[in-house]
Amino acid sequence: MPTQPLIAYADVSKSFADHNGGRVVAVDGVSLTVAKGELLAIVGSSGSGKTTLLRLTNRLTDADGGSIAVEGEDVHALDPVALRRRIGYVFQSGALFPHLTIAANIGITPKLLGWPAAEISARVDELIELVRLDPSHRDRLPGELSGGQRQRVGVARALAARPRIVLMDEPFGALDPLTRDALRDDFRALHDSLALTTVLITHDMTEALLLADRIAVMRNGKLLALGTPAELSKDGDAYVAELLRTPRREAERLNALLPRGGAT
């Protein structure tokens, strides 16, 4: 991988108050870098700290300790609103504004940045084509679209202001299998063609293996392992080995169920 990091986490920690007046550690001393042009997947069970780490990146929440640098700048020295406008963010549910048209949803960040209306309109048209949406959807409301279509709008909105970095919080998990596969493939193609740097949160190890250049494994707030799929396969940690076995076990069960030659 290239050596120039676009995102760097150094001994980052974050805890939250619990219902008993104590503290729950969500992220515990995590250090890692994300190289320019890399697609890094962060995996782990619920409560492992992966989404909290993502939200610390663009200051949706602030770290208690350590430092995070984006494009060489300490995020705590940056205005959080300005920081978020230069980083694309794709939510699991799409999180579109229900009262705004698809075009208005996609163009909202460029509008907030003061782009001219004609430039916003042209960028919206470009992105609708880029994420493979029908142009007729431009003036529809989100409620008129399918889940997969809404998620494509979410990706388009994240790319609208031409960010170099995109953060994705389990963006494909709620979709049906065919839509999920198509959208995953399309996003990886977009990532490569637009030279993006992407951090993808997922609970799906198969998805991480298929999409990511490297995979970070988190457990109980700590970074347990980090590497390419081949490197992780040589990791001696039992939890990492169990995660890697899951896709293989699923494939073996499917092969046993399907007739020889598979389904067509």
mmCIF file of C-alpha atoms in Angstrom:
data_model
loop_
_atom_site.group_PDB
_atom_site.id
_atom_site.type_symbol
_atom_site.label_atom_id
_atom_site.label_comp_id
_atom_site.label_asym_id
_atom_site.label_seq_id
_atom_site.Cartn_x
_atom_site.Cartn_y
_atom_site.Cartn_z
ATOM 1 C CA MET A 1 0.000 0.000 0.000
ATOM 2 C CA PRO A 2 1.100 3.615 -0.463
ATOM 3 C CA THR A 3 2.822 5.070 2.592
ATOM 4 C CA GLN A 4 1.136 8.487 2.639
ATOM 5 C CA PRO A 5 -1.689 8.335 5.219
ATOM 6 C CA LEU A 6 -4.818 10.381 4.612
ATOM 7 C CA ILE A 7 -6.179 9.413 8.046
ATOM 8 C CA ALA A 8 -4.042 8.671 11.089
ATOM 9 C CA TYR A 9 -5.325 7.515 14.485
ATOM 10 C CA ALA A 10 -2.790 7.675 17.334
ATOM 11 C CA ASP A 11 -3.670 6.078 20.700
ATOM 12 C CA VAL A 12 -7.322 7.150 20.318
ATOM 13 C CA SER A 13 -9.690 6.514 23.223
ATOM 14 C CA LYS A 14 -13.348 7.231 23.874
ATOM 15 C CA SER A 15 -15.673 6.283 26.723
ATOM 16 C CA PHE A 16 -19.322 6.986 27.485
ATOM 17 C CA ALA A 17 -21.305 7.238 30.705
ATOM 18 C CA ASP A 18 -23.378 4.170 31.540
ATOM 19 C CA HIS A 19 -26.699 3.947 33.401
ATOM 20 C CA ASN A 20 -24.970 3.163 36.687
ATOM 21 C CA GLY A 21 -22.888 6.330 36.765
ATOM 22 C CA GLY A 22 -19.750 4.607 35.535
ATOM 23 C CA ARG A 23 -17.946 4.696 32.203
ATOM 24 C CA VAL A 24 -17.983 2.258 29.294
ATOM 25 C CA VAL A 25 -14.849 2.251 27.146
ATOM 26 C CA ALA A 26 -15.864 2.215 23.475
ATOM 27 C CA VAL A 27 -12.454 2.821 21.869
ATOM 28 C CA ASP A 28 -9.331 1.865 23.783
ATOM 29 C CA GLY A 29 -5.948 3.142 22.596
ATOM 30 C CA VAL A 30 -6.425 2.517 18.867
ATOM 31 C CA SER A 31 -3.588 3.455 16.505
ATOM 32 C CA LEU A 32 -3.717 2.888 12.740
ATOM 33 C CA THR A 33 -3.320 4.746 9.466
ATOM 34 C CA VAL A 34 -5.379 4.733 6.283
ATOM 35 C CA ALA A 35 -3.319 5.246 3.157
ATOM 36 C CA LYS A 36 -4.254 7.469 0.253
ATOM 37 C CA GLY A 37 -6.402 5.461 -2.145
ATOM 38 C CA GLU A 38 -7.018 2.629 0.318
ATOM 39 C CA LEU A 39 -10.317 0.958 1.138
ATOM 40 C CA LEU A 40 -10.044 -0.121 4.766
ATOM 41 C CA ALA A 41 -12.781 -2.268 6.298
ATOM 42 C CA ILE A 42 -13.245 -2.289 10.059
ATOM 43 C CA VAL A 43 -14.969 -5.415 11.350
ATOM 44 C CA GLY A 44 -16.024 -6.667 14.743
ATOM 45 C CA SER A 45 -19.084 -7.686 16.717
ATOM 46 C CA SER A 46 -21.651 -5.206 18.017
ATOM 47 C CA GLY A 47 -20.100 -3.066 20.739
ATOM 48 C CA SER A 48 -16.555 -3.531 19.455
ATOM 49 C CA GLY A 49 -16.102 0.222 18.934
ATOM 50 C CA LYS A 50 -15.945 0.295 15.154
ATOM 51 C CA THR A 51 -18.764 2.807 14.587
ATOM 52 C CA THR A 52 -17.510 5.021 17.411
ATOM 53 C CA LEU A 53 -14.080 5.118 15.761
ATOM 54 C CA LEU A 54 -15.705 6.162 12.481
ATOM 55 C CA ARG A 55 -17.699 8.933 14.178
ATOM 56 C CA LEU A 56 -14.541 10.244 15.854
ATOM 57 C CA THR A 57 -12.980 10.759 12.425
ATOM 58 C CA ASN A 58 -15.262 13.628 11.419
ATOM 59 C CA ARG A 59 -16.067 14.726 14.979
ATOM 60 C CA LEU A 60 -19.627 13.494 15.144
ATOM 61 C CA THR A 61 -18.271 12.737 18.581
ATOM 62 C CA ASP A 62 -14.942 13.809 20.087
ATOM 63 C CA ALA A 63 -12.188 11.566 21.409
ATOM 64 C CA ASP A 64 -11.219 11.635 25.078
ATOM 65 C CA GLY A 65 -7.568 10.939 24.341
ATOM 66 C CA GLY A 66 -5.069 10.489 21.557
ATOM 67 C CA SER A 67 -5.165 12.280 18.221
ATOM 68 C CA ILE A 68 -6.729 11.921 14.781
ATOM 69 C CA ALA A 69 -5.273 13.592 11.696
ATOM 70 C CA VAL A 70 -7.147 13.961 8.418
ATOM 71 C CA GLU A 71 -5.068 14.973 5.402
ATOM 72 C CA GLY A 72 -2.298 15.885 7.830
ATOM 73 C CA GLU A 73 -4.437 18.160 10.029
ATOM 74 C CA ASP A 74 -5.444 17.451 13.621
ATOM 75 C CA VAL A 75 -9.233 17.220 13.556
ATOM 76 C CA HIS A 76 -9.497 18.894 16.959
ATOM 77 C CA ALA A 77 -7.972 22.036 15.451
ATOM 78 C CA LEU A 78 -10.618 22.123 12.714
ATOM 79 C CA ASP A 79 -14.163 23.436 12.734
ATOM 80 C CA PRO A 80 -16.305 20.273 12.992
ATOM 81 C CA VAL A 81 -18.924 21.484 10.501
ATOM 82 C CA ALA A 82 -16.286 22.383 7.913
ATOM 83 C CA LEU A 83 -14.566 19.050 8.545
ATOM 84 C CA ARG A 84 -17.775 17.093 7.897
ATOM 85 C CA ARG A 85 -18.427 18.964 4.673
ATOM 86 C CA ARG A 86 -15.094 17.837 3.233
ATOM 87 C CA ILE A 87 -15.605 14.159 4.153
ATOM 88 C CA GLY A 88 -18.301 12.023 2.556
ATOM 89 C CA TYR A 89 -20.428 9.982 4.986
ATOM 90 C CA VAL A 90 -22.799 7.157 4.056
ATOM 91 C CA PHE A 91 -25.190 5.972 6.772
ATOM 92 C CA GLN A 92 -26.679 2.495 7.053
ATOM 93 C CA SER A 93 -30.220 3.713 6.464
ATOM 94 C CA GLY A 94 -29.326 6.319 3.850
ATOM 95 C CA ALA A 95 -30.542 9.036 6.263
ATOM 96 C CA LEU A 96 -32.030 11.106 3.453
ATOM 97 C CA PHE A 97 -34.144 14.173 4.131
ATOM 98 C CA PRO A 98 -37.673 12.860 3.442
ATOM 99 C CA HIS A 99 -39.135 16.236 2.454
ATOM 100 C CA LEU A 100 -36.418 17.013 -0.117
ATOM 101 C CA THR A 101 -36.261 15.671 -3.653
ATOM 102 C CA ILE A 102 -33.489 13.301 -4.684
ATOM 103 C CA ALA A 103 -31.743 16.174 -6.477
ATOM 104 C CA ALA A 104 -31.964 18.384 -3.387
ATOM 105 C CA ASN A 105 -30.651 15.600 -1.160
ATOM 106 C CA ILE A 106 -27.666 15.003 -3.401
ATOM 107 C CA GLY A 107 -26.907 18.683 -3.801
ATOM 108 C CA ILE A 108 -27.263 19.734 -0.168
ATOM 109 C CA THR A 109 -23.552 19.855 0.747
ATOM 110 C CA PRO A 110 -22.513 21.795 -2.390
ATOM 111 C CA LYS A 111 -25.377 24.200 -1.640
ATOM 112 C CA LEU A 112 -24.130 24.698 1.926
ATOM 113 C CA LEU A 113 -20.659 25.303 0.515
ATOM 114 C CA GLY A 114 -22.013 28.060 -1.710
ATOM 115 C CA TRP A 115 -21.697 26.430 -5.115
ATOM 116 C CA PRO A 116 -23.602 28.189 -7.938
ATOM 117 C CA ALA A 117 -26.986 26.637 -8.710
ATOM 118 C CA ALA A 118 -25.995 25.660 -12.250
ATOM 119 C CA GLU A 119 -22.890 23.860 -10.997
ATOM 120 C CA ILE A 120 -24.927 22.001 -8.368
ATOM 121 C CA SER A 121 -27.487 20.927 -10.972
ATOM 122 C CA ALA A 122 -24.760 19.654 -13.289
ATOM 123 C CA ARG A 123 -23.083 17.776 -10.434
ATOM 124 C CA VAL A 124 -26.401 16.169 -9.434
ATOM 125 C CA ASP A 125 -26.954 14.949 -13.000
ATOM 126 C CA GLU A 126 -23.394 13.609 -13.120
ATOM 127 C CA LEU A 127 -23.812 11.703 -9.866
ATOM 128 C CA ILE A 128 -27.208 10.256 -10.742
ATOM 129 C CA GLU A 129 -25.534 8.702 -13.770
ATOM 130 C CA LEU A 130 -22.457 7.694 -11.779
ATOM 131 C CA VAL A 131 -24.406 5.705 -9.162
ATOM 132 C CA ARG A 132 -26.656 4.151 -11.822
ATOM 133 C CA LEU A 133 -29.947 5.814 -10.895
ATOM 134 C CA ASP A 134 -32.639 6.492 -13.468
ATOM 135 C CA PRO A 135 -32.675 10.238 -14.312
ATOM 136 C CA SER A 136 -36.446 10.185 -13.794
ATOM 137 C CA HIS A 137 -35.779 9.791 -10.049
ATOM 138 C CA ARG A 138 -34.265 13.279 -9.878
ATOM 139 C CA ASP A 139 -37.448 15.029 -8.765
ATOM 140 C CA ARG A 140 -38.908 12.235 -6.646
ATOM 141 C CA LEU A 141 -38.974 12.063 -2.855
ATOM 142 C CA PRO A 142 -36.996 9.378 -0.979
ATOM 143 C CA GLY A 143 -40.180 7.596 0.087
ATOM 144 C CA GLU A 144 -40.915 6.820 -3.568
ATOM 145 C CA LEU A 145 -37.673 4.869 -4.006
ATOM 146 C CA SER A 146 -36.644 1.356 -3.024
ATOM 147 C CA GLY A 147 -34.096 0.753 -0.282
ATOM 148 C CA GLY A 148 -31.348 0.091 -2.794
ATOM 149 C CA GLN A 149 -32.184 3.239 -4.741
ATOM 150 C CA ARG A 150 -32.165 5.329 -1.559
ATOM 151 C CA GLN A 151 -28.762 3.940 -0.657
ATOM 152 C CA ARG A 152 -27.449 4.888 -4.092
ATOM 153 C CA VAL A 153 -28.714 8.408 -3.398
ATOM 154 C CA GLY A 154 -26.845 8.286 -0.093
ATOM 155 C CA VAL A 155 -23.630 7.387 -1.903
ATOM 156 C CA ALA A 156 -24.215 10.152 -4.458
ATOM 157 C CA ARG A 157 -24.786 12.690 -1.682
ATOM 158 C CA ALA A 158 -21.561 11.611 0.029
ATOM 159 C CA LEU A 159 -19.653 12.202 -3.209
ATOM 160 C CA ALA A 160 -21.349 15.466 -4.174
ATOM 161 C CA ALA A 161 -18.698 17.903 -2.935
ATOM 162 C CA ARG A 162 -15.881 15.794 -4.436
ATOM 163 C CA PRO A 163 -14.387 14.593 -1.151
ATOM 164 C CA ARG A 164 -11.135 12.660 -1.077
ATOM 165 C CA ILE A 165 -12.310 10.655 1.944
ATOM 166 C CA VAL A 166 -15.552 8.687 2.379
ATOM 167 C CA LEU A 167 -16.731 7.089 5.635
ATOM 168 C CA MET A 168 -19.344 4.317 5.371
ATOM 169 C CA ASP A 169 -21.257 2.927 8.357
ATOM 170 C CA GLU A 170 -22.627 -0.506 7.372
ATOM 171 C CA PRO A 171 -24.105 0.973 4.180
ATOM 172 C CA PHE A 172 -25.209 -2.297 2.573
ATOM 173 C CA GLY A 173 -26.393 -4.320 5.558
ATOM 174 C CA ALA A 174 -30.121 -3.553 5.310
ATOM 175 C CA LEU A 175 -30.414 -4.356 1.600
ATOM 176 C CA ASP A 176 -31.604 -7.544 -0.049
ATOM 177 C CA PRO A 177 -28.775 -9.845 -1.237
ATOM 178 C CA LEU A 178 -28.945 -9.039 -4.970
ATOM 179 C CA THR A 179 -29.088 -5.290 -4.385
ATOM 180 C CA ARG A 180 -26.309 -5.522 -1.799
ATOM 181 C CA ASP A 181 -23.986 -7.364 -4.172
ATOM 182 C CA ALA A 182 -24.630 -4.948 -7.038
ATOM 183 C CA LEU A 183 -24.164 -1.849 -4.901
ATOM 184 C CA ARG A 184 -20.992 -3.201 -3.274
ATOM 185 C CA ASP A 185 -19.459 -3.896 -6.670
ATOM 186 C CA ASP A 186 -20.491 -0.489 -7.974
ATOM 187 C CA PHE A 187 -19.026 1.300 -4.967
ATOM 188 C CA ARG A 188 -15.692 -0.494 -5.250
ATOM 189 C CA ALA A 189 -15.564 0.580 -8.913
ATOM 190 C CA LEU A 190 -16.367 4.175 -7.887
ATOM 191 C CA HIS A 191 -13.732 4.051 -5.148
ATOM 192 C CA ASP A 192 -11.101 3.052 -7.690
ATOM 193 C CA SER A 193 -12.161 5.355 -10.528
ATOM 194 C CA LEU A 194 -12.460 8.427 -8.282
ATOM 195 C CA ALA A 195 -9.264 7.599 -6.327
ATOM 196 C CA LEU A 196 -11.145 7.768 -3.026
ATOM 197 C CA THR A 197 -9.870 6.853 0.413
ATOM 198 C CA THR A 198 -12.627 4.883 2.144
ATOM 199 C CA VAL A 199 -13.218 3.551 5.642
ATOM 200 C CA LEU A 200 -16.005 0.955 5.639
ATOM 201 C CA ILE A 201 -17.638 -0.333 8.810
ATOM 202 C CA THR A 202 -19.206 -3.763 8.403
ATOM 203 C CA HIS A 203 -20.203 -6.766 10.496
ATOM 204 C CA ASP A 204 -20.047 -8.949 7.369
ATOM 205 C CA MET A 205 -16.642 -10.630 7.056
ATOM 206 C CA THR A 206 -17.403 -11.785 3.512
ATOM 207 C CA GLU A 207 -18.090 -8.190 2.520
ATOM 208 C CA ALA A 208 -14.813 -7.054 4.085
ATOM 209 C CA LEU A 209 -12.840 -9.771 2.300
ATOM 210 C CA LEU A 210 -14.419 -8.989 -1.070
ATOM 211 C CA LEU A 211 -14.137 -5.201 -0.919
ATOM 212 C CA ALA A 212 -11.229 -4.124 1.252
ATOM 213 C CA ASP A 213 -7.523 -3.685 0.616
ATOM 214 C CA ARG A 214 -6.909 -4.178 4.342
ATOM 215 C CA ILE A 215 -9.100 -5.222 7.248
ATOM 216 C CA ALA A 216 -8.947 -3.931 10.824
ATOM 217 C CA VAL A 217 -10.434 -6.262 13.434
ATOM 218 C CA MET A 218 -11.765 -4.634 16.609
ATOM 219 C CA ARG A 219 -12.904 -6.292 19.819
ATOM 220 C CA ASN A 220 -13.893 -4.656 23.115
ATOM 221 C CA GLY A 221 -12.692 -1.287 21.873
ATOM 222 C CA LYS A 222 -9.206 -2.481 20.956
ATOM 223 C CA LEU A 223 -7.556 -3.001 17.582
ATOM 224 C CA LEU A 224 -6.956 -6.736 17.569
ATOM 225 C CA ALA A 225 -5.455 -7.209 14.105
ATOM 226 C CA LEU A 226 -4.785 -5.272 10.910
ATOM 227 C CA GLY A 227 -3.714 -6.476 7.497
ATOM 228 C CA THR A 228 -4.622 -7.790 4.081
ATOM 229 C CA PRO A 229 -6.796 -10.901 3.939
ATOM 230 C CA ALA A 230 -3.661 -12.964 3.317
ATOM 231 C CA GLU A 231 -1.904 -11.382 6.298
ATOM 232 C CA LEU A 232 -4.887 -11.934 8.581
ATOM 233 C CA SER A 233 -4.992 -15.600 7.591
ATOM 234 C CA LYS A 234 -1.582 -15.957 9.250
ATOM 235 C CA ASP A 235 -2.629 -14.136 12.427
ATOM 236 C CA GLY A 236 -2.527 -16.378 15.470
ATOM 237 C CA ASP A 237 -5.438 -14.773 17.347
ATOM 238 C CA ALA A 238 -8.340 -17.184 17.874
ATOM 239 C CA TYR A 239 -11.032 -14.515 17.363
ATOM 240 C CA VAL A 240 -9.506 -13.396 14.055
ATOM 241 C CA ALA A 241 -9.302 -17.022 12.912
ATOM 242 C CA GLU A 242 -12.965 -17.547 13.819
ATOM 243 C CA LEU A 243 -14.001 -14.470 11.804
ATOM 244 C CA LEU A 244 -12.097 -15.742 8.772
ATOM 245 C CA ARG A 245 -13.643 -19.200 9.081
ATOM 246 C CA THR A 246 -17.198 -17.833 8.949
ATOM 247 C CA PRO A 247 -17.353 -17.161 5.167
ATOM 248 C CA ARG A 248 -15.721 -20.538 4.486
ATOM 249 C CA ARG A 249 -18.250 -22.372 6.654
ATOM 250 C CA GLU A 250 -21.131 -20.584 4.924
ATOM 251 C CA ALA A 251 -19.726 -21.533 1.504
ATOM 252 C CA GLU A 252 -19.340 -25.172 2.565
ATOM 253 C CA ARG A 253 -22.933 -25.330 3.809
ATOM 254 C CA LEU A 254 -24.197 -23.798 0.550
ATOM 255 C CA ASN A 255 -22.177 -26.232 -1.526
ATOM 256 C CA ALA A 256 -23.714 -29.111 0.434
ATOM 257 C CA LEU A 257 -27.244 -27.804 -0.150
ATOM 258 C CA LEU A 258 -26.974 -26.939 -3.829
ATOM 259 C CA PRO A 259 -26.867 -29.600 -6.557
ATOM 260 C CA ARG A 260 -23.555 -30.221 -8.292
ATOM 261 C CA GLY A 261 -22.777 -27.306 -10.595
ATOM 262 C CA GLY A 262 -24.697 -24.827 -8.414
ATOM 263 C CA ALA A 263 -27.829 -22.851 -9.209
ATOM 264 C CA THR A 264 -28.253 -21.038 -12.508
#
